[in-house]
């Protein structure tokens, strides 16, 4: 399941990076360690972070974890996905949504984006030093790059474009700081999916701070993700006085990481991704076009743990029988704030309706508009 070792290759004329698979990495008792995931699955890679945080003794050791993901949007632990991203577009484009265990804002990942996780004891945790290490590595690779670390722990290119964002998890004894690095990510997809289309949301969830972004590839088209990974690994190795060596790991291998697959499965559950959303409300209006008329509909909902706690749909009695509308409200209460579940509920209720084509058309139109709120 592990990749074969690529050949040694020279870089920068200073040293070389060797990547080798390893059956385990816990046998290294002290010093620094650089590991890289062979998986591009966001849930597998986030699970590795959890596993190292929960299982590794970092008293005399630091770890740098390198990883890249296929298209995914990753939200912070205390964020609201409906507030942060375009879930409908993500479903259309098959872009995964993940909730990480650290705080911070929402980020878009694809194979043009690098992820770096720095593990230490809580006492030795220092995110500014980690970011300075990244900047130093990039400057060694391309001295002309105008990059610096801000007080918000972002890395800016040319004083205005964000190329790296930061988040962290501080445990009782262990801590990790992870950051992104934009090399050649799809900025058009990034921009589209990190734009919420949902109206009337009120939430105390942690909001992301919008920023102008730029790829390092735009500044220097000769740069690749592999070059950036190697430069950072080399700088990390020099600063921690360890071999310039990257250990490849398979994040689904239970012999290396016992219990890892359970961690990955938990990160993929609806209860974790959506159910951990802080309580929020939706208060909005929409227009429904039916035959030659336009109908204004007002909807109010309270959502807790990702489920509809209370719901009110305000529309004229003559348009839809009140009993039918009440039945929809009653069914929605306690259900997931989810288009699939709402569609299934409305289909079930429709079968209980009288066989009336006009009534069915109105019902379908209302339910279709309700699912668009989700």
Phi, psi and omega in degrees: 000346180268150180289150173292154182288127174287160180293155174295143178218144182284147176211130177065001180073007183258313183199191179219158180252134177243125177254126178224143173287155180214142182291334179194160180230006181281351184282349177281109191286329184209175179084189182268159181215135178244122180235151179224135179281141175269359181261148174251018180269123186298323182290321177298317185287323175294327178295325177299317177303312179299317184296312180297317180301320185275334190244339188267138173272113186254018184302318181239032186206148171237149181231136170249124180249124181252133181202153177225149183237150164294166187312125181201151170250129183242121180258157177287163185305324187253030184253164180252114184298326179292333179278335190261332188212171179265090186295324180297314179296322179296321177296319180296321183268002180059042177263126184287152173246132178227147174248121180271172183268355176266168179278212176084188187262182183275140178227152174258132178245140161211187186289352174268009180239137179256142174242135181234131176236124180256117180256134175211180166288162179298325181295326184266002182297126181206092186292328180297319179295323178297316181291324176296325176298316179298314180299317180297320179296316180293322179293325177293326181284315180222090185302336184283349182295130178263088184230147177205161179266136179265172177293341178271007180065035169256158170251124181253145174253132180054034174068002184218337184257127180281126176244354181206133174241161189232148169211165184207158172229124180251109177271187182294317180238337184246149178219153169220149177237123176239150180216160178258166174212115182280115177257300182211047181286158178282100185291333180290315177295316178308310182296319183290317186281339179266031179233109183284129178268358189278131184256152173075020179276134172235123187209149173263009179296155180293117180275150174281153177259114181298148180210151172283134183239160179209146175273144174298330178299327178294329180280324181212098184297351179277350181283143175230163178300320180299318179297318180293317178301315181295319181297318181290319178299319181294317180295319178298317180298318181294316183292330181258005176053054177233170178296145176282079190219130178250126177269121177276134177233148174261112186286011173246004185274106182291339179288332178270319186231079183303127179088003185296324185290330175294323178295319179296317180298319180298321180292343181264356184285150176299322182299325179278312186292313183254323185293339179273005179293131176301152183306139178212169179232156176235125177226106188211166175235150172216157178261137174244128180260115181229118184054243183256012184241157176242127184247131176268126180240132178249132182233134174232131179219144169250132183237127180228133184054033177078004180244147181287116183271322178213148185212141174219129178242119184253109176212158185301138183298327184287345183276322179217132181307130182306325181296323180291317178296320179295324180294322178295314179300316180297319181290324180292326181297120182096349180273165178292143174281080193209130183298324181295316181291320179294320178296318179295318178298315183294324178294320178296315180293325181298325180293341179270352182282157173299151180284083182229113185301318182293318179297318180295321179296316179295317181298314180297321179296316179296312183293325177298318179290326178294319181293333179291343176284350188248000000 
